[in-house]
Amino acid sequence: MTASPARAQRFREFKMPDVGEGLTEAEILKWYVQPGDTVTDGQVVCEVETAKAAVELPIPYDGVVHELNFGEGVTVDVGTVIISVDTDPGAGPAAAPAASAPQEAAPASEEEAEPQGRQAVLVGYGAAPSSTKRRARKPQPAVPAQPESASAALQAELNGRATPTPMITPVPVPAAPAAPVAAATAGRPLAKPPVRKLAKDLGIDLATISPTGPDGIITREDVHAAAAPAAAVAPAGAPVPVAAAPAEPGTVDAAARERRVPVKGVRKATAQAMVASAFTAPHVTEFITVDVTRTMKLVQELKQDPDMAGLRVNPLLLVAKAFLVALRRHPEVNAAWDEANQEIVYKDYVNLGIAAATPRGLIVPNIKDAGSKTLPQLAADLGELIATAREGKTSPAAMSGGTVTITNVGVFGVDTGTPILNPGESAILAFGAVKLQPWVHKGKVKARQVTTLALSFDHRLIDGELGSKLLADVAAVLERPKRLITWG
């Protein structure tokens, strides 16, 4: 039965929006409200984590929270209803929203019809019209009607070969004393291919296992549970095994000391991006070791400069400025490869990415139009970018559109590395640790502050000569920072 238009208007549903330009799912990190709480238009109700960032979602309705559809830690597809709000709680008790019904009737009026295209919400966009919709799970019939065909259809779905089947309306009858999953498992036991392989490897007959998964599906835990007593009790008539010899000192079960963590969020996005970059753009990495003693002295002087008061001044700031000066001298580096159109896109702006290690993983927000900023402006933006990243509040927009990147591996005491390009970018500069080393200075060996820089670049865009000149210029500025003025 379909809810009336008045009830549909009373209960408003908020769907998981696309908060990151084409993302398909997000994990609910935290709910800030519970059923019965009063909410207002624009109030933040939850925090979700996408493959790019953690984002707070505001509700676009006034009312009282009626239901939270998912708990914390659950990954939800974009376009799925996550919360419903009773916008007229004073009207008295009412049933749940019509969304809980198996099917929706056509909208009663044009105003209630689903809008075409993607609709802007307070954060991000609604699901695209072509977004994949998960099929509602059919209720299991209590009568074991056609167990073979139902079992085969569900197993085909587990194997990824599901075909549309007509809806069967269950006929309620008194429950039989048999196990609730008997109907589903009357035919071939239901299990996903990896679970079947596990059972085969362990020598377990799936037909002997009592499933605990939804729809009578056998899970990995079911197989392991069945394997444990099988290993402890020998079959009847089998020869009594000889007691196993004590394990050699120092040997332990490796599986007991391992943990498996689902790949999701930032880690999943990082893995996909690094694989895509490493096997798409031909990387070349060059290195140079440079005396940065004068730059380190300039850092200390700038900390006392009134124009830099309240700003964070560190070596990374001057490395960033040196990189920007070198890019201005070699603008052909600041480009992107357009594979689809077979074009090179030269960019007259520099969005400078700064790789940041956060508790959620590696992210690379960027400073927009960094090449046009003064040193105080660059310092302010750099400080804000790092602080926001550490708080886990970096927005997806801040991590898109980068052209080149700096990664400061020196903060971990590392001399340098071979950084992998961010997809779509042309170059990435690794800044190593600054160490006191013996160095020939003005004909004499002296203790000087020295660092190693590494530049990785896309060899489709940048020839060895151009990449070498860029790296050499960055080093030249850091060796004699007055070039920030003469070259800048």
Coordinates of N, CA and C in Angstrom, one line a residue, residues 79-229:
G79 N 23.0 7.8 -2.9 CA 21.6 7.7 -3.3 C 20.8 6.9 -2.4
T80 N 21.4 6.2 -1.4 CA 20.6 5.4 -0.4 C 20.1 6.3 0.8
V81 N 18.9 6.1 1.2 CA 18.3 6.9 2.3 C 19.1 6.5 3.6
I82 N 19.6 7.5 4.3 CA 20.3 7.2 5.5 C 19.6 7.7 6.8
I83 N 18.6 8.7 6.6 CA 17.9 9.2 7.7 C 16.6 9.7 7.3
S84 N 15.5 9.6 8.1 CA 14.2 10.2 7.8 C 13.8 11.1 8.9
V85 N 13.1 12.2 8.5 CA 12.8 13.2 9.5 C 11.3 13.4 9.4
D86 N 10.6 13.5 10.6 CA 9.2 13.8 10.7 C 9.1 15.3 10.7
T87 N 8.6 15.9 9.6 CA 8.6 17.4 9.6 C 7.3 18.0 10.2
D88 N 6.4 17.1 10.7 CA 5.2 17.6 11.4 C 4.9 16.7 12.6
P89 N 5.8 16.7 13.6 CA 5.7 15.8 14.7 C 4.4 16.1 15.5
G90 N 3.9 17.3 15.4 CA 2.7 17.7 16.2 C 1.4 17.0 15.7
A91 N 1.5 16.4 14.5 CA 0.3 15.8 13.9 C -0.1 14.5 14.6
G92 N 0.7 14.0 15.5 CA 0.4 12.7 16.2 C 1.2 11.6 15.6
P93 N 1.0 10.4 16.2 CA 1.7 9.2 15.8 C 1.4 8.9 14.3
A94 N 2.4 8.3 13.7 CA 2.2 7.9 12.3 C 3.1 6.8 12.0
A95 N 2.7 6.0 10.9 CA 3.5 4.9 10.5 C 4.8 5.4 9.9
A96 N 5.7 4.4 9.6 CA 7.0 4.7 9.0 C 6.8 5.3 7.6
P97 N 7.8 5.9 7.1 CA 7.7 6.5 5.7 C 7.4 5.4 4.7
A98 N 6.8 5.8 3.6 CA 6.4 4.8 2.6 C 7.6 4.2 1.9
A99 N 8.8 4.7 2.2 CA 10.0 4.1 1.6 C 10.2 2.7 2.0
S100 N 9.7 2.3 3.2 CA 9.8 1.0 3.7 C 9.0 0.0 2.9
A101 N 8.0 0.4 2.1 CA 7.2 -0.5 1.3 C 8.1 -1.1 0.2
P102 N 7.7 -2.3 -0.3 CA 8.5 -3.0 -1.3 C 8.6 -2.1 -2.6
Q103 N 7.5 -1.5 -3.0 CA 7.6 -0.7 -4.2 C 6.8 0.6 -4.0
E104 N 7.2 1.6 -4.7 CA 6.6 2.9 -4.7 C 5.6 3.1 -5.9
A105 N 4.4 3.6 -5.6 CA 3.5 3.9 -6.7 C 4.0 5.2 -7.4
A106 N 3.5 5.5 -8.5 CA 3.8 6.7 -9.2 C 3.5 7.9 -8.4
P107 N 4.2 9.0 -8.4 CA 3.9 10.2 -7.6 C 2.6 10.7 -8.0
A108 N 1.9 11.3 -6.9 CA 0.5 11.7 -7.1 C 0.5 13.0 -7.9
S109 N 1.5 13.8 -7.8 CA 1.5 15.1 -8.5 C 2.9 15.3 -9.1
E110 N 3.0 16.3 -10.0 CA 4.2 16.6 -10.6 C 5.3 17.1 -9.6
E111 N 4.8 17.7 -8.5 CA 5.7 18.2 -7.5 C 6.4 17.1 -6.8
E112 N 5.7 16.0 -6.6 CA 6.3 14.8 -5.9 C 7.2 14.0 -6.8
A113 N 7.2 14.2 -8.1 CA 8.0 13.4 -9.0 C 9.5 13.6 -8.7
E114 N 10.3 12.5 -8.9 CA 11.7 12.7 -8.8 C 12.2 13.6 -9.8
P115 N 13.0 14.6 -9.5 CA 13.6 15.5 -10.4 C 14.6 14.8 -11.3
Q116 N 14.7 15.3 -12.5 CA 15.7 14.7 -13.5 C 17.0 15.3 -13.2
G117 N 18.1 14.5 -13.5 CA 19.4 15.0 -13.3 C 19.9 15.0 -11.9
R118 N 21.0 15.5 -11.6 CA 21.6 15.6 -10.2 C 21.2 16.8 -9.5
Q119 N 20.6 16.7 -8.3 CA 20.1 17.9 -7.6 C 21.1 18.2 -6.5
A120 N 21.4 19.5 -6.4 CA 22.3 20.0 -5.4 C 21.7 19.9 -4.0
V121 N 22.5 19.4 -3.0 CA 22.0 19.4 -1.6 C 23.0 20.2 -0.9
L122 N 22.8 20.3 0.5 CA 23.7 21.2 1.2 C 25.1 20.9 1.1
V123 N 25.5 19.6 1.0 CA 26.9 19.2 0.8 C 26.9 18.2 -0.4
G124 N 27.6 18.5 -1.5 CA 27.7 17.7 -2.6 C 26.5 17.7 -3.5
Y125 N 26.2 16.5 -4.1 CA 25.1 16.4 -5.0 C 24.4 15.1 -4.8
G126 N 23.1 15.0 -5.2 CA 22.4 13.8 -5.1 C 23.0 12.8 -6.0
A127 N 22.5 11.6 -5.9 CA 22.9 10.5 -6.8 C 22.6 10.8 -8.2
A128 N 23.5 10.4 -9.1 CA 23.2 10.6 -10.5 C 22.1 9.6 -11.0
P129 N 21.3 10.0 -12.0 CA 20.2 9.2 -12.4 C 20.7 7.8 -12.8
S130 N 21.9 7.6 -13.2 CA 22.4 6.3 -13.7 C 23.0 5.5 -12.5
S131 N 23.0 6.1 -11.3 CA 23.6 5.4 -10.2 C 22.9 4.0 -10.0
T132 N 23.8 3.0 -9.7 CA 23.3 1.7 -9.5 C 22.4 1.6 -8.3
K133 N 21.2 1.0 -8.4 CA 20.3 0.8 -7.3 C 20.3 -0.6 -6.9
R134 N 20.5 -0.8 -5.6 CA 20.4 -2.2 -5.1 C 19.0 -2.7 -5.0
R135 N 18.8 -3.9 -5.5 CA 17.5 -4.5 -5.5 C 17.1 -4.8 -4.0
A136 N 15.8 -4.5 -3.7 CA 15.3 -4.8 -2.4 C 15.3 -6.3 -2.2
R137 N 15.7 -6.8 -1.0 CA 15.8 -8.2 -0.8 C 14.4 -8.8 -0.6
K138 N 14.1 -9.9 -1.3 CA 12.7 -10.5 -1.3 C 12.6 -11.2 0.0
P139 N 11.4 -11.2 0.6 CA 11.2 -11.9 1.9 C 11.2 -13.4 1.5
Q140 N 11.8 -14.2 2.5 CA 11.9 -15.6 2.3 C 10.5 -16.3 2.5
P141 N 10.0 -17.1 1.6 CA 8.7 -17.8 1.8 C 8.9 -18.9 2.9
A142 N 7.9 -19.0 3.8 CA 8.0 -20.0 4.8 C 7.8 -21.4 4.3
V143 N 7.1 -21.5 3.1 CA 6.8 -22.8 2.5 C 7.9 -23.2 1.5
P144 N 8.5 -24.3 1.6 CA 9.7 -24.7 0.8 C 9.2 -24.9 -0.7
A145 N 8.6 -23.9 -1.3 CA 8.1 -24.1 -2.7 C 9.3 -23.9 -3.6
Q146 N 9.4 -24.9 -4.6 CA 10.4 -24.9 -5.6 C 11.8 -24.6 -5.0
P147 N 12.3 -25.4 -4.0 CA 13.5 -25.1 -3.4 C 14.7 -25.1 -4.3
E148 N 14.6 -26.0 -5.3 CA 15.8 -26.1 -6.2 C 16.0 -24.9 -7.0
S149 N 14.9 -24.3 -7.6 CA 15.0 -23.1 -8.4 C 15.4 -21.9 -7.6
A150 N 14.8 -21.8 -6.4 CA 15.1 -20.6 -5.6 C 16.6 -20.7 -5.1
S151 N 17.0 -21.9 -4.8 CA 18.4 -22.0 -4.3 C 19.4 -21.7 -5.5
A152 N 19.0 -22.2 -6.7 CA 19.9 -22.0 -7.8 C 20.0 -20.5 -8.2
A153 N 18.8 -19.8 -8.1 CA 18.8 -18.4 -8.4 C 19.7 -17.6 -7.4
L154 N 19.6 -18.0 -6.1 CA 20.4 -17.2 -5.1 C 21.9 -17.6 -5.3
Q155 N 22.2 -18.8 -5.6 CA 23.6 -19.2 -5.8 C 24.2 -18.5 -7.0
A156 N 23.3 -18.3 -8.1 CA 23.8 -17.6 -9.3 C 24.1 -16.1 -8.9
E157 N 23.3 -15.5 -8.0 CA 23.5 -14.2 -7.6 C 24.8 -14.1 -6.9
L158 N 25.1 -15.1 -6.0 CA 26.4 -15.1 -5.3 C 27.6 -15.2 -6.2
N159 N 27.4 -15.9 -7.3 CA 28.5 -16.1 -8.3 C 28.6 -14.9 -9.2
G160 N 27.7 -13.9 -9.1 CA 27.7 -12.7 -9.9 C 27.1 -12.9 -11.3
R161 N 26.2 -13.9 -11.4 CA 25.5 -14.2 -12.6 C 24.0 -14.2 -12.4
A162 N 23.5 -13.3 -11.6 CA 22.1 -13.2 -11.2 C 21.3 -12.8 -12.5
T163 N 20.1 -13.3 -12.6 CA 19.2 -12.9 -13.7 C 17.9 -12.5 -13.1
P164 N 17.2 -11.6 -13.7 CA 15.9 -11.1 -13.1 C 14.9 -12.3 -13.0
T165 N 14.2 -12.3 -11.8 CA 13.2 -13.3 -11.6 C 12.0 -12.7 -11.2
P166 N 10.8 -13.3 -11.5 CA 9.6 -12.6 -11.1 C 9.4 -12.6 -9.6
M167 N 8.7 -11.6 -9.1 CA 8.4 -11.5 -7.7 C 7.4 -12.5 -7.3
I168 N 7.7 -13.3 -6.2 CA 6.8 -14.3 -5.7 C 6.2 -13.8 -4.4
T169 N 4.9 -13.7 -4.3 CA 4.3 -13.3 -3.0 C 4.3 -14.4 -2.1
P170 N 4.9 -14.3 -0.9 CA 4.9 -15.5 0.0 C 3.5 -15.7 0.6
V171 N 3.1 -17.0 0.8 CA 1.9 -17.3 1.4 C 2.1 -17.7 2.8
P172 N 1.6 -16.9 3.8 CA 1.8 -17.2 5.2 C 1.1 -18.5 5.6
V173 N 1.9 -19.4 6.2 CA 1.4 -20.7 6.7 C 2.0 -20.9 8.1
P174 N 1.4 -21.7 8.9 CA 2.1 -22.0 10.2 C 3.5 -22.5 10.0
A175 N 4.4 -22.0 10.9 CA 5.8 -22.3 10.8 C 6.0 -23.8 11.1
A176 N 6.8 -24.4 10.3 CA 7.2 -25.9 10.5 C 8.3 -26.0 11.5
P177 N 8.4 -27.1 12.2 CA 9.4 -27.2 13.2 C 10.8 -27.3 12.7
A178 N 10.9 -27.4 11.4 CA 12.2 -27.6 10.8 C 13.0 -26.3 10.9
A179 N 14.3 -26.4 10.6 CA 15.2 -25.2 10.7 C 14.8 -24.2 9.7
P180 N 14.9 -22.9 10.1 CA 14.4 -21.8 9.2 C 15.1 -21.8 7.8
V181 N 16.3 -22.3 7.7 CA 17.0 -22.2 6.5 C 16.9 -23.5 5.7
A182 N 16.0 -24.4 6.1 CA 15.9 -25.7 5.4 C 15.5 -25.5 4.0
A183 N 14.5 -24.6 3.8 CA 14.0 -24.4 2.4 C 15.1 -23.9 1.5
A184 N 15.9 -23.0 1.9 CA 16.9 -22.4 1.1 C 18.0 -23.4 0.8
T185 N 18.2 -24.3 1.7 CA 19.4 -25.2 1.5 C 19.0 -26.6 1.1
A186 N 17.7 -26.8 0.7 CA 17.2 -28.1 0.3 C 18.0 -28.6 -0.9
G187 N 18.4 -27.7 -1.8 CA 19.2 -28.1 -3.0 C 20.7 -28.0 -2.7
R188 N 21.4 -27.4 -3.6 CA 22.8 -27.2 -3.4 C 23.1 -26.2 -2.4
P189 N 24.0 -26.4 -1.4 CA 24.3 -25.4 -0.4 C 24.7 -24.1 -1.0
L190 N 24.2 -23.0 -0.4 CA 24.5 -21.7 -0.9 C 25.7 -21.1 -0.2
A191 N 26.7 -20.7 -1.1 CA 27.9 -20.1 -0.6 C 28.6 -19.4 -1.7
K192 N 29.3 -18.3 -1.4 CA 30.1 -17.6 -2.4 C 31.3 -18.4 -2.8
P193 N 31.7 -18.2 -4.1 CA 32.9 -19.0 -4.6 C 34.1 -19.0 -3.6
P194 N 34.5 -17.9 -3.0 CA 35.7 -18.0 -2.1 C 35.4 -18.9 -0.9
V195 N 34.1 -18.9 -0.4 CA 33.8 -19.8 0.7 C 33.8 -21.2 0.2
R196 N 33.4 -21.5 -1.0 CA 33.4 -22.9 -1.5 C 34.9 -23.4 -1.6
K197 N 35.7 -22.5 -2.1 CA 37.1 -22.9 -2.2 C 37.7 -23.2 -0.8
L198 N 37.4 -22.3 0.2 CA 37.9 -22.5 1.5 C 37.4 -23.9 2.0
A199 N 36.2 -24.2 1.8 CA 35.7 -25.5 2.3 C 36.4 -26.7 1.6
K200 N 36.6 -26.5 0.3 CA 37.3 -27.6 -0.4 C 38.7 -27.7 0.1
D201 N 39.4 -26.6 0.3 CA 40.8 -26.7 0.8 C 40.9 -27.3 2.2
L202 N 39.8 -27.1 3.0 CA 39.8 -27.7 4.4 C 39.2 -29.1 4.4
G203 N 38.7 -29.6 3.3 CA 38.1 -30.9 3.2 C 36.7 -30.9 3.9
I204 N 35.9 -29.8 3.9 CA 34.7 -29.8 4.5 C 33.5 -29.9 3.5
D205 N 32.6 -30.8 3.7 CA 31.4 -30.9 2.9 C 30.4 -29.8 3.2
L206 N 30.1 -28.9 2.3 CA 29.2 -27.8 2.6 C 27.8 -28.3 3.0
A207 N 27.4 -29.5 2.5 CA 26.1 -30.0 2.9 C 25.9 -30.3 4.3
T208 N 27.1 -30.4 5.0 CA 27.0 -30.8 6.5 C 27.0 -29.6 7.4
I209 N 27.1 -28.4 6.8 CA 27.2 -27.1 7.5 C 25.9 -26.5 7.7
S210 N 25.6 -26.0 8.9 CA 24.4 -25.2 9.2 C 24.7 -23.8 8.9
P211 N 24.1 -23.2 7.9 CA 24.5 -21.8 7.6 C 23.9 -20.8 8.6
T212 N 24.7 -19.7 8.8 CA 24.2 -18.6 9.7 C 24.1 -17.3 8.9
G213 N 24.5 -17.2 7.7 CA 24.4 -16.0 6.9 C 22.9 -15.7 6.5
P214 N 22.7 -14.5 6.0 CA 21.4 -14.2 5.5 C 20.9 -15.0 4.3
D215 N 19.6 -15.4 4.2 CA 19.1 -16.2 3.2 C 19.7 -17.6 3.1
G216 N 20.2 -18.1 4.3 CA 20.7 -19.4 4.3 C 22.1 -19.6 3.6
I217 N 22.8 -18.5 3.6 CA 24.2 -18.5 2.9 C 25.2 -19.0 3.9
I218 N 26.1 -19.8 3.5 CA 27.2 -20.3 4.3 C 28.3 -19.3 4.3
T219 N 28.8 -18.9 5.4 CA 29.9 -17.9 5.5 C 31.2 -18.6 5.8
R220 N 32.3 -17.8 5.7 CA 33.6 -18.3 6.1 C 33.7 -18.7 7.5
E221 N 33.0 -18.0 8.4 CA 33.0 -18.4 9.8 C 32.3 -19.7 10.0
D222 N 31.3 -20.0 9.2 CA 30.6 -21.3 9.3 C 31.6 -22.4 8.9
V223 N 32.4 -22.2 7.9 CA 33.3 -23.2 7.4 C 34.4 -23.5 8.5
H224 N 34.9 -22.4 9.0 CA 36.0 -22.5 10.1 C 35.4 -23.2 11.3
A225 N 34.1 -22.9 11.6 CA 33.5 -23.6 12.8 C 33.4 -25.1 12.6
A226 N 33.0 -25.4 11.3 CA 32.9 -26.8 11.0 C 34.2 -27.6 10.9
A227 N 35.3 -26.8 10.6 CA 36.6 -27.4 10.5 C 37.2 -27.7 11.8
A228 N 36.9 -26.9 12.8 CA 37.5 -27.0 14.1 C 37.2 -28.4 14.8
P229 N 35.9 -28.8 14.9 CA 35.6 -30.1 15.5 C 36.1 -31.2 14.6

